Amino acid sequence: MEENQKTALVTGASRGIGRAIALKLASVGYTVAVNYAGSHDAAAAVKNEIESSGGKAILLQGDVSKPEDVDRIFKKIKEEFGALDVLVNNAGINRDSLLIRMKEENWDDVISTDLKSDFLTIKAAAMMMMRKKKGSIINISSVVGVTGNAGQANYAAAKAGVIGLTKACAKELAPRHIRVNAVAPGFIETAMTDGIPEKLRDAMIASIPLGRMGQPEDVAKAVCFLASEEASYITGQVLVVDGGMVM
Ligand code: NAP
């Protein structure tokens, strides 16, 4: 790999917001590691899309909630890239239900996939970035982590945790010139929001000042900005991308 080649890892990049982030970073010159847990064909399609537009990508399967998978992912990053400039923690799931009906397993799965994963990957990435004294980490939170939401106690707790983790890591890593920020999307059109009943969907859109659901590309543009030198004096922040839903 060339010395001046910029590299990025995007977790959960097989579809939705992660896919849009991977494509956007590749379009501005990053070699992108496209991570996924189970959706191999979809992730391979993202890699192909990047390559057919003249970009560079590798596929990295791994469940980012599992320490052994994260170790394997970062060994591969070291072998293939030598260094990592940008980490985007995007992988996430939801397992919604009212608190009184929430199964402990649904609490644990969401906390592991949406919060613990970020701890594992940031720890591994920081080791690499500290050597280079440079790096940018962007964690995908949610407006729900700021406001809370009935039926999403597990998800809201994980996404609020992501904000706390972002700020603590930003303070710890700033002396090494590693910036850590969060992006908090609002209501974005992806597989995660596909199942929302039409009536609720319409009510949510009516509560968005910009009058539409967000697209994955809206989030990708914000992530790309935070990754770039244009954001070189920004760390520990939460950039809300929600069409004005929460302000
Ligand atoms: P999505 O369409 O369901 O995509 C989720 C992605 O995460 C998939 O690529 C999935 O890949 C991957 N993934 C899930 N578990 C994983 C694991 N353990 N290890 C590695 N990859 C894993 O979701 P999305 O809407 O694009 O959401 C992306 C992020 O934005 C999430 O963190 C979500 O919480 C956040 N967000 C979304 C919205 C929204 O309105 N859509 C709003 C706020 C925040 P596999 O299929 O291979 O598992």
PDB file of N, CA, C and O and ligand atoms in Angstrom, residues 12-18 35-39 62-65 90-93 113-114 140-142 155 159 185-188 190-193, ligand 1:
ATOM      1  N   GLY A  12     -20.419  -2.303   9.462  1.00  0.00           N
ATOM      2  CA  GLY A  12     -21.813  -2.424   9.002  1.00  0.00           C
ATOM      3  C   GLY A  12     -22.042  -1.680   7.708  1.00  0.00           C
ATOM      4  O   GLY A  12     -22.977  -0.889   7.584  1.00  0.00           O
ATOM      5  N   ALA A  13     -21.179  -1.978   6.713  1.00  0.00           N
ATOM      6  CA  ALA A  13     -21.232  -1.194   5.468  1.00  0.00           C
ATOM      7  C   ALA A  13     -21.916  -1.941   4.325  1.00  0.00           C
ATOM      8  O   ALA A  13     -21.808  -1.544   3.177  1.00  0.00           O
ATOM      9  N   SER A  14     -22.639  -3.010   4.642  1.00  0.00           N
ATOM     10  CA  SER A  14     -23.255  -3.793   3.560  1.00  0.00           C
ATOM     11  C   SER A  14     -24.530  -3.154   3.013  1.00  0.00           C
ATOM     12  O   SER A  14     -24.973  -3.505   1.919  1.00  0.00           O
ATOM     13  N   ARG A  15     -25.125  -2.252   3.766  1.00  0.00           N
ATOM     14  CA  ARG A  15     -26.350  -1.592   3.266  1.00  0.00           C
ATOM     15  C   ARG A  15     -26.578  -0.297   4.054  1.00  0.00           C
ATOM     16  O   ARG A  15     -25.815   0.037   4.963  1.00  0.00           O
ATOM     17  N   GLY A  16     -27.665   0.412   3.663  1.00  0.00           N
ATOM     18  CA  GLY A  16     -28.124   1.577   4.427  1.00  0.00           C
ATOM     19  C   GLY A  16     -27.070   2.663   4.581  1.00  0.00           C
ATOM     20  O   GLY A  16     -26.338   3.001   3.649  1.00  0.00           O
ATOM     21  N   ILE A  17     -26.985   3.194   5.796  1.00  0.00           N
ATOM     22  CA  ILE A  17     -26.103   4.328   6.082  1.00  0.00           C
ATOM     23  C   ILE A  17     -24.628   3.941   5.911  1.00  0.00           C
ATOM     24  O   ILE A  17     -23.841   4.693   5.336  1.00  0.00           O
ATOM     25  N   GLY A  18     -24.256   2.745   6.374  1.00  0.00           N
ATOM     26  CA  GLY A  18     -22.861   2.300   6.267  1.00  0.00           C
ATOM     27  C   GLY A  18     -22.414   2.194   4.820  1.00  0.00           C
ATOM     28  O   GLY A  18     -21.297   2.586   4.464  1.00  0.00           O
ATOM     29  N   ASN A  35     -16.876  -3.528   6.214  1.00  0.00           N
ATOM     30  CA  ASN A  35     -17.187  -4.581   7.202  1.00  0.00           C
ATOM     31  C   ASN A  35     -18.667  -4.952   7.151  1.00  0.00           C
ATOM     32  O   ASN A  35     -19.525  -4.122   6.852  1.00  0.00           O
ATOM     33  N   TYR A  36     -18.936  -6.220   7.449  1.00  0.00           N
ATOM     34  CA  TYR A  36     -20.316  -6.713   7.557  1.00  0.00           C
ATOM     35  C   TYR A  36     -20.291  -7.917   8.476  1.00  0.00           C
ATOM     36  O   TYR A  36     -19.208  -8.487   8.731  1.00  0.00           O
ATOM     37  N   ALA A  37     -21.466  -8.303   8.975  1.00  0.00           N
ATOM     38  CA  ALA A  37     -21.523  -9.488   9.839  1.00  0.00           C
ATOM     39  C   ALA A  37     -21.959 -10.701   9.023  1.00  0.00           C
ATOM     40  O   ALA A  37     -21.238 -11.687   8.941  1.00  0.00           O
ATOM     41  N   GLY A  38     -23.139 -10.628   8.392  1.00  0.00           N
ATOM     42  CA  GLY A  38     -23.666 -11.805   7.698  1.00  0.00           C
ATOM     43  C   GLY A  38     -23.991 -11.594   6.229  1.00  0.00           C
ATOM     44  O   GLY A  38     -24.062 -12.555   5.459  1.00  0.00           O
ATOM     45  N   SER A  39     -24.193 -10.338   5.816  1.00  0.00           N
ATOM     46  CA  SER A  39     -24.684 -10.071   4.448  1.00  0.00           C
ATOM     47  C   SER A  39     -23.537 -10.006   3.444  1.00  0.00           C
ATOM     48  O   SER A  39     -23.189  -8.924   2.943  1.00  0.00           O
ATOM     49  N   GLY A  62     -16.936  -9.765   9.919  1.00  0.00           N
ATOM     50  CA  GLY A  62     -16.681  -9.866  11.351  1.00  0.00           C
ATOM     51  C   GLY A  62     -17.805  -9.237  12.143  1.00  0.00           C
ATOM     52  O   GLY A  62     -18.329  -8.188  11.762  1.00  0.00           O
ATOM     53  N   ASP A  63     -18.183  -9.916  13.228  1.00  0.00           N
ATOM     54  CA  ASP A  63     -19.213  -9.395  14.132  1.00  0.00           C
ATOM     55  C   ASP A  63     -18.504  -8.458  15.122  1.00  0.00           C
ATOM     56  O   ASP A  63     -17.737  -8.924  15.980  1.00  0.00           O
ATOM     57  N   VAL A  64     -18.752  -7.154  14.991  1.00  0.00           N
ATOM     58  CA  VAL A  64     -17.985  -6.187  15.783  1.00  0.00           C
ATOM     59  C   VAL A  64     -18.357  -6.168  17.267  1.00  0.00           C
ATOM     60  O   VAL A  64     -17.729  -5.476  18.055  1.00  0.00           O
ATOM     61  N   SER A  65     -19.357  -6.956  17.651  1.00  0.00           N
ATOM     62  CA  SER A  65     -19.657  -7.060  19.085  1.00  0.00           C
ATOM     63  C   SER A  65     -18.775  -8.129  19.746  1.00  0.00           C
ATOM     64  O   SER A  65     -18.786  -8.281  20.964  1.00  0.00           O
ATOM     65  N   ASN A  90     -20.429   2.313  12.557  1.00  0.00           N
ATOM     66  CA  ASN A  90     -21.805   2.459  12.072  1.00  0.00           C
ATOM     67  C   ASN A  90     -22.686   1.241  12.375  1.00  0.00           C
ATOM     68  O   ASN A  90     -23.902   1.379  12.494  1.00  0.00           O
ATOM     69  N   ALA A  91     -22.079   0.050  12.526  1.00  0.00           N
ATOM     70  CA  ALA A  91     -22.886  -1.173  12.696  1.00  0.00           C
ATOM     71  C   ALA A  91     -23.874  -0.988  13.848  1.00  0.00           C
ATOM     72  O   ALA A  91     -23.510  -0.487  14.915  1.00  0.00           O
ATOM     73  N   GLY A  92     -25.106  -1.381  13.615  1.00  0.00           N
ATOM     74  CA  GLY A  92     -26.090  -1.243  14.691  1.00  0.00           C
ATOM     75  C   GLY A  92     -27.326  -2.071  14.402  1.00  0.00           C
ATOM     76  O   GLY A  92     -27.621  -2.404  13.255  1.00  0.00           O
ATOM     77  N   ILE A  93     -28.022  -2.420  15.478  1.00  0.00           N
ATOM     78  CA  ILE A  93     -29.293  -3.145  15.365  1.00  0.00           C
ATOM     79  C   ILE A  93     -30.292  -2.495  16.314  1.00  0.00           C
ATOM     80  O   ILE A  93     -29.898  -1.763  17.222  1.00  0.00           O
ATOM     81  N   THR A 113     -23.978  -4.797  20.361  1.00  0.00           N
ATOM     82  CA  THR A 113     -23.756  -4.439  18.947  1.00  0.00           C
ATOM     83  C   THR A 113     -23.630  -2.937  18.757  1.00  0.00           C
ATOM     84  O   THR A 113     -22.861  -2.475  17.916  1.00  0.00           O
ATOM     85  N   ASP A 114     -24.366  -2.151  19.519  1.00  0.00           N
ATOM     86  CA  ASP A 114     -24.412  -0.707  19.273  1.00  0.00           C
ATOM     87  C   ASP A 114     -23.449   0.087  20.160  1.00  0.00           C
ATOM     88  O   ASP A 114     -23.141   1.239  19.847  1.00  0.00           O
ATOM     89  N   ILE A 140     -21.577   6.451  15.006  1.00  0.00           N
ATOM     90  CA  ILE A 140     -22.963   6.757  14.649  1.00  0.00           C
ATOM     91  C   ILE A 140     -23.857   6.504  15.868  1.00  0.00           C
ATOM     92  O   ILE A 140     -24.030   5.361  16.305  1.00  0.00           O
ATOM     93  N   SER A 141     -24.387   7.594  16.398  1.00  0.00           N
ATOM     94  CA  SER A 141     -25.324   7.521  17.520  1.00  0.00           C
ATOM     95  C   SER A 141     -26.734   7.615  16.928  1.00  0.00           C
ATOM     96  O   SER A 141     -27.020   7.024  15.886  1.00  0.00           O
ATOM     97  N   SER A 142     -27.609   8.374  17.554  1.00  0.00           N
ATOM     98  CA  SER A 142     -28.980   8.575  17.060  1.00  0.00           C
ATOM     99  C   SER A 142     -29.598   9.719  17.853  1.00  0.00           C
ATOM    100  O   SER A 142     -29.229   9.932  19.024  1.00  0.00           O
ATOM    101  N   TYR A 155     -32.000   0.572  22.909  1.00  0.00           N
ATOM    102  CA  TYR A 155     -31.373   1.332  21.816  1.00  0.00           C
ATOM    103  C   TYR A 155     -30.995   2.742  22.280  1.00  0.00           C
ATOM    104  O   TYR A 155     -29.897   3.235  22.008  1.00  0.00           O
ATOM    105  N   LYS A 159     -27.265   4.256  22.422  1.00  0.00           N
ATOM    106  CA  LYS A 159     -26.905   5.431  21.619  1.00  0.00           C
ATOM    107  C   LYS A 159     -26.502   6.620  22.498  1.00  0.00           C
ATOM    108  O   LYS A 159     -25.674   7.444  22.087  1.00  0.00           O
ATOM    109  N   PRO A 185     -28.052  10.608  13.569  1.00  0.00           N
ATOM    110  CA  PRO A 185     -29.090  10.727  12.537  1.00  0.00           C
ATOM    111  C   PRO A 185     -30.486  10.743  13.162  1.00  0.00           C
ATOM    112  O   PRO A 185     -30.702  10.212  14.259  1.00  0.00           O
ATOM    113  N   GLY A 186     -31.415  11.340  12.399  1.00  0.00           N
ATOM    114  CA  GLY A 186     -32.822  11.331  12.816  1.00  0.00           C
ATOM    115  C   GLY A 186     -33.524  10.139  12.194  1.00  0.00           C
ATOM    116  O   GLY A 186     -33.183   8.991  12.474  1.00  0.00           O
ATOM    117  N   PHE A 187     -34.477  10.414  11.309  1.00  0.00           N
ATOM    118  CA  PHE A 187     -35.319   9.373  10.706  1.00  0.00           C
ATOM    119  C   PHE A 187     -34.839   9.163   9.264  1.00  0.00           C
ATOM    120  O   PHE A 187     -35.150   9.967   8.377  1.00  0.00           O
ATOM    121  N   ILE A 188     -34.071   8.094   9.069  1.00  0.00           N
ATOM    122  CA  ILE A 188     -33.386   7.885   7.788  1.00  0.00           C
ATOM    123  C   ILE A 188     -33.981   6.661   7.084  1.00  0.00           C
ATOM    124  O   ILE A 188     -34.255   5.636   7.722  1.00  0.00           O
ATOM    125  N   THR A 190     -33.941   3.515   5.556  1.00  0.00           N
ATOM    126  CA  THR A 190     -33.096   2.311   5.398  1.00  0.00           C
ATOM    127  C   THR A 190     -33.922   1.093   5.820  1.00  0.00           C
ATOM    128  O   THR A 190     -35.068   1.233   6.273  1.00  0.00           O
ATOM    129  N   ALA A 191     -33.281  -0.082   5.761  1.00  0.00           N
ATOM    130  CA  ALA A 191     -33.954  -1.321   6.190  1.00  0.00           C
ATOM    131  C   ALA A 191     -34.418  -1.212   7.644  1.00  0.00           C
ATOM    132  O   ALA A 191     -35.442  -1.782   8.026  1.00  0.00           O
ATOM    133  N   MET A 192     -33.640  -0.445   8.453  1.00  0.00           N
ATOM    134  CA  MET A 192     -33.978  -0.339   9.880  1.00  0.00           C
ATOM    135  C   MET A 192     -35.318   0.356  10.109  1.00  0.00           C
ATOM    136  O   MET A 192     -36.012   0.074  11.080  1.00  0.00           O
ATOM    137  N   THR A 193     -35.685   1.268   9.206  1.00  0.00           N
ATOM    138  CA  THR A 193     -36.936   2.028   9.389  1.00  0.00           C
ATOM    139  C   THR A 193     -38.039   1.543   8.442  1.00  0.00           C
ATOM    140  O   THR A 193     -39.155   2.074   8.468  1.00  0.00           O
TER     141      THR A 193
HETATM  142  P1  NAP B   1     -29.351  -1.245   8.517  1.00  0.00           P
HETATM  143  O1  NAP B   1     -29.823  -0.874   7.171  1.00  0.00           O
HETATM  144  O2  NAP B   1     -30.082  -2.261   9.298  1.00  0.00           O
HETATM  145  O3  NAP B   1     -27.808  -1.713   8.374  1.00  0.00           O
HETATM  146  C1  NAP B   1     -27.107  -2.168   9.485  1.00  0.00           C
HETATM  147  C2  NAP B   1     -25.731  -2.595   9.057  1.00  0.00           C
HETATM  148  O4  NAP B   1     -25.015  -3.030  10.240  1.00  0.00           O
HETATM  149  C3  NAP B   1     -25.716  -3.755   8.093  1.00  0.00           C
HETATM  150  O5  NAP B   1     -24.670  -3.556   7.164  1.00  0.00           O
HETATM  151  C4  NAP B   1     -25.397  -4.954   8.984  1.00  0.00           C
HETATM  152  O6  NAP B   1     -24.695  -5.958   8.260  1.00  0.00           O
HETATM  153  C5  NAP B   1     -24.469  -4.314   9.992  1.00  0.00           C
HETATM  154  N1  NAP B   1     -24.365  -5.039  11.255  1.00  0.00           N
HETATM  155  C6  NAP B   1     -25.342  -5.330  12.151  1.00  0.00           C
HETATM  156  N2  NAP B   1     -24.838  -5.990  13.188  1.00  0.00           N
HETATM  157  C7  NAP B   1     -23.503  -6.107  12.959  1.00  0.00           C
HETATM  158  C8  NAP B   1     -22.430  -6.671  13.691  1.00  0.00           C
HETATM  159  N3  NAP B   1     -22.623  -7.274  14.870  1.00  0.00           N
HETATM  160  N4  NAP B   1     -21.185  -6.615  13.159  1.00  0.00           N
HETATM  161  C9  NAP B   1     -20.961  -6.021  11.962  1.00  0.00           C
HETATM  162  N5  NAP B   1     -21.943  -5.455  11.244  1.00  0.00           N
HETATM  163  C10 NAP B   1     -23.194  -5.503  11.728  1.00  0.00           C
HETATM  164  O7  NAP B   1     -29.247   0.039   9.461  1.00  0.00           O
HETATM  165  P2  NAP B   1     -29.061   1.601   9.126  1.00  0.00           P
HETATM  166  O8  NAP B   1     -30.381   2.235   9.226  1.00  0.00           O
HETATM  167  O9  NAP B   1     -28.230   1.797   7.916  1.00  0.00           O
HETATM  168  O10 NAP B   1     -28.266   2.041  10.437  1.00  0.00           O
HETATM  169  C11 NAP B   1     -26.870   2.251  10.472  1.00  0.00           C
HETATM  170  C12 NAP B   1     -26.510   2.925  11.793  1.00  0.00           C
HETATM  171  O11 NAP B   1     -27.215   4.161  11.899  1.00  0.00           O
HETATM  172  C13 NAP B   1     -26.901   2.104  13.031  1.00  0.00           C
HETATM  173  O12 NAP B   1     -25.935   2.275  14.030  1.00  0.00           O
HETATM  174  C14 NAP B   1     -28.212   2.739  13.446  1.00  0.00           C
HETATM  175  O13 NAP B   1     -28.484   2.542  14.800  1.00  0.00           O
HETATM  176  C15 NAP B   1     -27.943   4.187  13.118  1.00  0.00           C
HETATM  177  N6  NAP B   1     -29.143   5.014  12.953  1.00  0.00           N
HETATM  178  C16 NAP B   1     -30.070   4.722  11.987  1.00  0.00           C
HETATM  179  C17 NAP B   1     -31.194   5.540  11.856  1.00  0.00           C
HETATM  180  C18 NAP B   1     -32.254   5.305  10.809  1.00  0.00           C
HETATM  181  O14 NAP B   1     -33.264   6.035  10.836  1.00  0.00           O
HETATM  182  N7  NAP B   1     -32.076   4.373   9.881  1.00  0.00           N
HETATM  183  C19 NAP B   1     -31.363   6.630  12.724  1.00  0.00           C
HETATM  184  C20 NAP B   1     -30.408   6.877  13.694  1.00  0.00           C
HETATM  185  C21 NAP B   1     -29.296   6.068  13.792  1.00  0.00           C
HETATM  186  P3  NAP B   1     -25.153  -7.513   8.257  1.00  0.00           P
HETATM  187  O15 NAP B   1     -26.458  -7.587   7.564  1.00  0.00           O
HETATM  188  O16 NAP B   1     -24.049  -8.188   7.526  1.00  0.00           O
HETATM  189  O17 NAP B   1     -25.276  -7.895   9.693  1.00  0.00           O
END
